Tab-separated table of C-alpha atoms in Angstrom:
chain	number	residue	atom	x	y	z
A	1	MET	CA	-25.308	12.148	-27.434
A	2	ILE	CA	-21.836	11.703	-27.624
A	3	ALA	CA	-20.021	11.649	-24.144
A	4	HIS	CA	-16.726	13.598	-24.030
A	5	PRO	CA	-13.658	11.412	-24.734
A	6	LEU	CA	-12.435	11.841	-20.744
A	7	VAL	CA	-15.690	10.671	-19.523
A	8	ARG	CA	-15.529	7.578	-21.883
A	9	THR	CA	-12.120	7.173	-20.715
A	10	ILE	CA	-12.810	7.095	-17.254
A	11	GLY	CA	-15.885	4.956	-17.869
A	12	HIS	CA	-14.028	2.402	-19.546
A	13	ARG	CA	-11.002	2.563	-16.569
A	14	LEU	CA	-14.085	2.099	-14.003
A	15	ALA	CA	-15.165	-0.845	-15.870
A	16	MET	CA	-11.683	-2.698	-16.205
A	17	GLY	CA	-11.379	-1.756	-12.368
A	18	VAL	CA	-14.472	-3.771	-11.706
A	19	LEU	CA	-13.727	-6.481	-13.806
A	20	SER	CA	-10.085	-6.803	-12.495
A	21	LEU	CA	-11.552	-6.970	-8.728
A	22	PHE	CA	-14.131	-9.624	-9.815
A	23	VAL	CA	-11.004	-11.849	-11.121
A	24	VAL	CA	-8.579	-11.010	-8.169
A	25	SER	CA	-11.437	-12.111	-5.777
A	26	LEU	CA	-11.582	-15.652	-7.878
A	27	ILE	CA	-7.903	-15.987	-7.476
A	28	ILE	CA	-8.037	-15.227	-3.542
A	29	PHE	CA	-11.115	-17.424	-2.889
A	30	ALA	CA	-9.624	-20.283	-5.373
A	31	ALA	CA	-5.804	-19.808	-3.945
A	32	ILE	CA	-7.006	-19.824	-0.496
A	33	ALA	CA	-9.090	-23.211	-1.102
A	34	VAL	CA	-6.356	-25.428	-2.458
A	35	LEU	CA	-3.756	-24.511	0.237
A	36	PRO	CA	-2.839	-27.133	2.019
A	37	GLY	CA	-3.746	-27.791	5.900
A	38	ASP	CA	-7.528	-28.202	7.143
A	39	PHE	CA	-8.898	-25.953	9.507
A	40	ALA	CA	-10.825	-28.330	11.366
A	41	ARG	CA	-8.452	-30.749	11.610
A	42	ALA	CA	-5.864	-28.272	13.144
A	43	THR	CA	-8.474	-27.016	15.661
A	44	LEU	CA	-9.518	-30.602	16.961
A	45	GLY	CA	-6.201	-32.023	16.957
A	46	ARG	CA	-5.054	-35.268	15.748
A	47	SER	CA	-7.223	-37.472	18.294
A	48	ALA	CA	-10.214	-36.364	16.700
A	49	THR	CA	-12.219	-38.923	14.947
A	50	PRO	CA	-13.312	-38.644	11.083
A	51	ALA	CA	-16.993	-38.149	12.153
A	52	THR	CA	-15.950	-35.548	14.702
A	53	VAL	CA	-13.931	-33.583	11.692
A	54	ALA	CA	-16.949	-33.825	9.547
A	55	ALA	CA	-19.356	-32.484	11.769
A	56	PHE	CA	-17.067	-29.564	12.333
A	57	GLN	CA	-16.562	-28.897	8.637
A	58	LYS	CA	-20.282	-28.947	8.089
A	59	GLN	CA	-20.884	-26.671	11.054
A	60	LEU	CA	-18.404	-24.029	9.358
A	61	GLY	CA	-19.850	-24.548	5.753
A	62	LEU	CA	-16.353	-26.204	4.456
A	63	ASP	CA	-17.957	-29.272	3.262
A	64	ARG	CA	-20.123	-27.502	0.600
A	65	PRO	CA	-18.465	-27.096	-3.064
A	66	VAL	CA	-16.078	-24.542	-3.670
A	67	PRO	CA	-18.211	-22.421	-6.305
A	68	VAL	CA	-21.237	-22.307	-3.759
A	69	ARG	CA	-18.800	-21.198	-1.227
A	70	TYR	CA	-17.574	-18.775	-3.342
A	71	LEU	CA	-20.946	-17.199	-4.196
A	72	ASP	CA	-21.744	-17.117	-0.844
A	73	TRP	CA	-18.791	-15.325	0.085
A	74	ILE	CA	-18.786	-12.816	-2.537
A	75	GLY	CA	-22.573	-12.007	-1.999
A	76	GLY	CA	-21.635	-11.158	1.499
A	77	VAL	CA	-18.910	-9.182	0.455
A	78	VAL	CA	-20.765	-7.028	-1.954
A	79	GLN	CA	-22.928	-6.217	1.132
A	80	GLY	CA	-20.006	-5.508	3.353
A	81	ASP	CA	-20.430	-8.832	5.500
A	82	PHE	CA	-17.010	-11.071	5.244
A	83	GLY	CA	-18.721	-13.581	7.512
A	84	ASN	CA	-17.631	-15.060	10.732
A	85	SER	CA	-13.902	-15.757	11.850
A	86	PHE	CA	-13.124	-19.334	12.393
A	87	SER	CA	-10.845	-18.862	15.213
A	88	SER	CA	-13.947	-17.033	17.390
A	89	GLY	CA	-15.544	-20.487	18.255
A	90	VAL	CA	-19.226	-21.406	17.291
A	91	ALA	CA	-20.601	-20.425	20.947
A	92	ARG	CA	-19.150	-16.815	20.416
A	93	PRO	CA	-19.214	-15.878	16.803
A	94	ARG	CA	-16.901	-13.063	15.802
A	95	THR	CA	-17.638	-11.239	12.527
A	96	VAL	CA	-14.505	-10.701	10.214
A	97	MET	CA	-14.857	-7.138	10.454
A	98	SER	CA	-14.831	-6.644	14.141
A	99	ILE	CA	-11.089	-8.335	13.631
A	100	VAL	CA	-9.990	-6.424	10.343
A	101	GLY	CA	-11.852	-2.893	11.005
A	102	PRO	CA	-9.614	-2.102	13.808
A	103	ARG	CA	-6.404	-3.336	12.580
A	104	LEU	CA	-7.378	-1.381	9.178
A	105	ARG	CA	-7.766	1.794	10.984
A	106	ASN	CA	-3.683	1.374	12.514
A	107	THR	CA	-2.579	0.613	9.161
A	108	LEU	CA	-4.415	3.340	7.686
A	109	LEU	CA	-2.805	5.883	10.273
A	110	LEU	CA	0.730	4.589	9.900
A	111	ALA	CA	0.106	5.022	5.715
A	112	GLY	CA	-1.443	8.374	6.675
A	113	VAL	CA	1.159	9.764	8.528
A	114	THR	CA	3.777	8.511	6.326
A	115	ALA	CA	2.417	9.828	3.243
A	116	LEU	CA	1.944	13.102	4.848
A	117	LEU	CA	5.844	13.170	5.376
A	118	ALA	CA	6.839	11.412	2.724
A	119	VAL	CA	4.842	13.108	-0.543
A	120	PRO	CA	6.061	16.728	0.113
A	121	LEU	CA	9.792	15.589	1.288
A	122	ALA	CA	10.106	13.160	-2.044
A	123	LEU	CA	8.902	16.148	-4.177
A	124	GLY	CA	10.881	19.080	-2.556
A	125	LEU	CA	14.166	16.713	-3.138
A	126	GLY	CA	13.051	15.953	-6.800
A	127	LEU	CA	12.589	19.454	-7.696
A	128	LEU	CA	15.886	20.819	-6.096
A	129	ALA	CA	17.691	17.502	-7.491
A	130	ALA	CA	16.377	18.672	-10.831
A	131	ILE	CA	17.324	22.320	-10.358
A	132	TYR	CA	20.771	21.643	-9.023
A	133	ARG	CA	21.333	18.878	-11.399
A	134	ASN	CA	24.862	17.676	-11.272
A	135	SER	CA	25.683	19.488	-8.320
A	136	TRP	CA	27.188	17.710	-5.068
A	137	PHE	CA	23.511	18.081	-3.652
A	138	ASP	CA	21.888	15.946	-6.508
A	139	ARG	CA	24.752	13.473	-6.310
A	140	LEU	CA	24.351	13.326	-2.588
A	141	VAL	CA	20.544	12.887	-2.718
A	142	ASN	CA	21.104	10.208	-5.620
A	143	ALA	CA	23.607	8.461	-3.587
A	144	ILE	CA	21.708	8.210	-0.455
A	145	THR	CA	18.256	7.354	-2.042
A	146	LEU	CA	20.103	4.634	-3.944
A	147	VAL	CA	21.368	3.082	-0.700
A	148	ALA	CA	17.839	3.456	0.664
A	149	ILE	CA	16.434	1.240	-2.062
A	150	SER	CA	19.154	-1.406	-1.985
A	151	PHE	CA	18.374	-2.428	1.364
A	152	PRO	CA	15.571	-4.739	2.043
A	153	GLU	CA	13.063	-3.287	4.722
A	154	PHE	CA	13.504	-5.758	7.479
A	155	PHE	CA	17.089	-5.030	7.485
A	156	VAL	CA	16.609	-1.106	7.686
A	157	ALA	CA	13.779	-2.023	10.402
A	158	TYR	CA	16.420	-3.826	12.666
A	159	ALA	CA	19.100	-1.250	11.842
A	160	LEU	CA	16.798	1.733	12.961
A	161	MET	CA	15.622	-0.439	15.703
A	162	LEU	CA	19.293	-0.834	17.064
A	163	PHE	CA	20.258	2.766	16.944
A	164	LEU	CA	17.200	4.812	17.560
A	165	ALA	CA	15.683	2.609	20.278
A	166	VAL	CA	18.449	0.612	21.606
A	167	LYS	CA	21.635	2.624	21.743
A	168	TYR	CA	20.020	6.115	21.575
A	169	PRO	CA	16.460	5.662	23.077
A	170	LEU	CA	14.660	8.286	20.986
A	171	PHE	CA	11.639	5.827	20.015
A	172	TYR	CA	9.869	2.657	21.279
A	173	SER	CA	11.542	-0.723	19.766
A	174	LEU	CA	7.943	-1.990	19.496
A	175	ALA	CA	4.865	-0.112	17.968
A	176	ARG	CA	2.076	-1.418	20.067
A	177	ILE	CA	-0.531	1.311	19.984
A	178	SER	CA	-4.319	1.614	21.569
A	179	PRO	CA	-6.892	4.086	21.773
A	180	GLU	CA	-6.229	4.895	25.330
A	181	MET	CA	-2.929	6.550	24.523
A	182	THR	CA	-2.033	9.974	23.842
A	183	ALA	CA	-1.074	11.472	20.359
A	184	GLY	CA	2.168	11.802	21.445
A	185	ASP	CA	3.124	8.283	23.023
A	186	ILE	CA	1.178	7.178	19.735
A	187	ALA	CA	3.884	9.068	17.795
A	188	LEU	CA	6.768	7.994	19.621
A	189	ARG	CA	5.764	4.145	18.983
A	190	ILE	CA	5.215	4.423	15.455
A	191	GLY	CA	8.357	6.625	14.853
A	192	LEU	CA	10.692	3.768	13.638
A	193	PRO	CA	7.961	2.128	11.283
A	194	VAL	CA	7.334	5.606	9.556
A	195	LEU	CA	11.077	6.243	9.233
A	196	THR	CA	11.337	2.659	7.943
A	197	LEU	CA	8.295	3.170	5.453
A	198	MET	CA	9.517	6.486	4.613
A	199	LEU	CA	12.946	5.778	3.591
A	200	GLY	CA	11.834	3.684	0.381
A	201	THR	CA	8.995	5.437	-0.892
A	202	VAL	CA	10.883	8.860	-0.591
A	203	ALA	CA	13.707	7.247	-2.702
A	204	HIS	CA	11.198	6.116	-5.413
A	205	MET	CA	9.066	9.247	-5.272
A	206	MET	CA	12.106	11.476	-5.380
A	207	ARG	CA	13.979	10.096	-8.299
A	208	MET	CA	11.030	9.590	-10.433
A	209	THR	CA	10.411	13.512	-9.989
A	210	ARG	CA	13.617	14.261	-10.805
A	211	ALA	CA	13.955	12.014	-13.932
A	212	SER	CA	10.457	13.182	-15.152
A	213	ILE	CA	11.661	17.226	-14.348
A	214	VAL	CA	14.952	16.521	-15.984
A	215	GLY	CA	13.472	14.752	-19.238
A	216	LEU	CA	11.383	17.905	-19.831
A	217	LEU	CA	14.259	20.301	-19.427
A	218	ALA	CA	15.453	19.700	-23.090
A	219	SER	CA	11.996	20.456	-24.645
A	220	PRO	CA	12.104	23.555	-26.814
A	221	TYR	CA	9.413	25.604	-24.886
A	222	ILE	CA	11.565	24.964	-21.971
A	223	GLU	CA	14.571	26.377	-24.162
A	224	MET	CA	12.382	29.323	-24.890
A	225	ALA	CA	11.360	30.318	-21.288
A	226	ARG	CA	15.083	30.347	-20.577
A	227	LEU	CA	15.734	32.520	-23.390
A	228	LYS	CA	13.334	34.728	-22.234
A	229	GLY	CA	15.403	35.186	-18.961
A	230	ILE	CA	12.770	33.346	-16.831
A	231	ALA	CA	14.617	32.298	-13.363
A	232	PRO	CA	15.443	28.425	-13.404
A	233	GLY	CA	12.982	27.716	-10.327
A	234	ARG	CA	10.237	29.591	-12.143
A	235	VAL	CA	10.932	27.776	-15.100
A	236	ILE	CA	10.489	24.238	-13.579
A	237	LEU	CA	7.602	25.327	-11.221
A	238	TRP	CA	5.454	26.828	-13.756
A	239	HIS	CA	6.475	25.379	-17.059
A	240	ALA	CA	8.365	21.819	-16.354
A	241	LEU	CA	6.418	20.569	-13.134
A	242	PRO	CA	2.742	20.670	-14.673
A	243	ASN	CA	3.670	18.425	-17.547
A	244	ALA	CA	5.472	16.229	-15.278
A	245	TRP	CA	2.475	15.359	-13.139
A	246	ALA	CA	1.220	12.346	-14.959
A	247	PRO	CA	4.278	10.118	-14.185
A	248	ILE	CA	4.796	11.724	-10.646
A	249	LEU	CA	1.217	10.742	-9.687
A	250	SER	CA	1.443	7.482	-10.838
A	251	VAL	CA	4.384	6.517	-8.808
A	252	ILE	CA	2.850	8.343	-5.881
A	253	ALA	CA	-0.125	6.361	-6.083
A	254	PHE	CA	1.727	3.273	-6.192
A	255	ASN	CA	3.633	4.303	-3.156
A	256	LEU	CA	0.372	4.979	-1.833
A	257	ALA	CA	-0.669	1.549	-2.234
A	258	TYR	CA	2.484	-0.138	-0.872
A	259	LEU	CA	2.252	2.002	2.079
A	260	ILE	CA	-0.831	-0.158	2.887
A	261	VAL	CA	-0.538	-3.234	0.692
A	262	GLY	CA	3.229	-3.507	1.422
A	263	VAL	CA	3.371	-2.975	5.394
A	264	VAL	CA	3.229	-6.900	6.317
A	265	VAL	CA	6.708	-6.958	7.203
A	266	VAL	CA	7.366	-3.411	8.906
A	267	GLU	CA	3.943	-4.585	11.103
A	268	VAL	CA	5.626	-7.953	12.022
A	269	VAL	CA	8.926	-6.644	12.770
A	270	PHE	CA	7.702	-3.843	14.968
A	271	VAL	CA	4.399	-5.866	16.224
A	272	TYR	CA	2.445	-3.122	15.044
A	273	PRO	CA	-1.224	-4.091	15.262
A	274	GLY	CA	-2.181	-3.208	11.554
A	275	ILE	CA	-3.994	-5.589	9.153
A	276	GLY	CA	-0.662	-6.889	7.728
A	277	GLN	CA	-0.163	-8.372	11.338
A	278	ALA	CA	-3.839	-9.309	11.240
A	279	MET	CA	-3.072	-11.605	8.191
A	280	VAL	CA	0.037	-13.185	9.397
A	281	ASP	CA	-1.822	-14.212	12.568
A	282	ALA	CA	-4.904	-15.624	10.623
A	283	VAL	CA	-2.510	-17.581	8.202
A	284	ARG	CA	-0.764	-19.306	11.131
A	285	THR	CA	-4.145	-20.278	12.572
A	286	ARG	CA	-5.975	-21.260	9.306
A	287	ASP	CA	-8.343	-18.435	10.021
A	288	ILE	CA	-9.922	-18.576	6.335
A	289	PRO	CA	-12.235	-15.735	6.256
A	290	VAL	CA	-10.020	-13.270	8.056
A	291	VAL	CA	-7.233	-14.133	5.425
A	292	GLN	CA	-9.699	-13.861	2.172
A	293	ALA	CA	-10.757	-10.629	3.883
A	294	CYS	CA	-7.129	-8.837	4.437
A	295	ALA	CA	-6.318	-10.121	0.699
A	296	LEU	CA	-9.193	-8.741	-0.872
A	297	ILE	CA	-8.723	-5.285	0.913
A	298	PHE	CA	-5.636	-5.349	-0.150
A	299	ALA	CA	-6.043	-5.766	-3.823
A	300	VAL	CA	-8.988	-3.432	-3.593
A	301	THR	CA	-6.739	-0.688	-2.321
A	302	PHE	CA	-3.991	-1.342	-5.070
A	303	ILE	CA	-6.458	-1.381	-7.935
A	304	LEU	CA	-8.275	1.636	-6.518
A	305	LEU	CA	-5.022	3.796	-6.123
A	306	ASN	CA	-3.916	2.893	-9.552
A	307	LEU	CA	-7.186	3.714	-10.918
A	308	VAL	CA	-7.476	7.254	-9.489
A	309	ALA	CA	-3.513	7.501	-10.729
A	310	ASP	CA	-4.676	6.556	-14.281
A	311	ILE	CA	-7.567	8.795	-14.328
A	312	VAL	CA	-5.762	11.772	-12.785
A	313	ALA	CA	-2.866	11.374	-15.555
A	314	ILE	CA	-4.861	11.215	-18.375
A	315	ALA	CA	-7.027	14.434	-16.823
A	316	THR	CA	-3.875	16.430	-16.713
A	317	ASN	CA	-2.321	15.077	-19.992
A	318	PRO	CA	-4.590	15.085	-22.983
A	319	LYS	CA	-2.343	13.203	-25.285
A	320	LEU	CA	-3.091	10.064	-23.354
A	321	LEU	CA	-7.072	10.446	-24.191
A	322	HIS	CA	-5.676	9.538	-27.727
A	323	PRO	CA	-2.879	6.817	-27.620
A	324	ARG	CA	-3.150	6.084	-31.276
């Protein structure tokens, strides 16, 4: 039985995604294993004897060969077990997931709220800029987005904090949240991180949407639609936009991945209790299992979202099924 080309292509992409994850897991484990610094020596202090350090390393399993530790780690990860945190102590062990899980939920909340606001806004601005190409609106939106992309995130974050939390106290400057807070209080506290993330992601998605639509407006079938007297807005929405979904969805998926993977700076600036802040804290305390878990979650998120973007792009554009 011959499978449909779309099914074969999706199966091939899924296999490549699994292979990429395996390679990434190897790189993450090897990179962290060769990092300078010793958790046992850092925890026990300079006064610890070599025998004490060796005993502590054996207790944590750090005395075993790196390949053996990798196989144990990846075997546990496949079953959803990232091991115990080093910083929790041997007497009261604490699993990595009990540390990373709540932080991951907070990061998903921040990324989800940002995506819900940024994606429709970017698509709307991109379509309007394409419809009113070369108008003052198009030039204004392009200038604003170009400026938003030009500044680094930490600068945008501190600028927003200065104007919207210090001079005009509309939001909280720090984004510490807890489950006991009300939805309104959480919204006020995550307002500035969401705005910071939106400025960058909206700019990228809006510019890609505009470029994709403008590139299609010179196609013969668009000219034919115009000659038939169809309204410009309807030409773009019903004739150009369906063929522009592939590049637009790719850049949307890339930005959604960035909202989870690239939030480290924003979470640190606003002291937001997300997975990026957890990773920074774990690096500071040399908590290797937490660092490995955070890095692998970032990699899985990035690969999965790009895989979904590839599959959606192939499904919406049959020409991609036959690259030759």
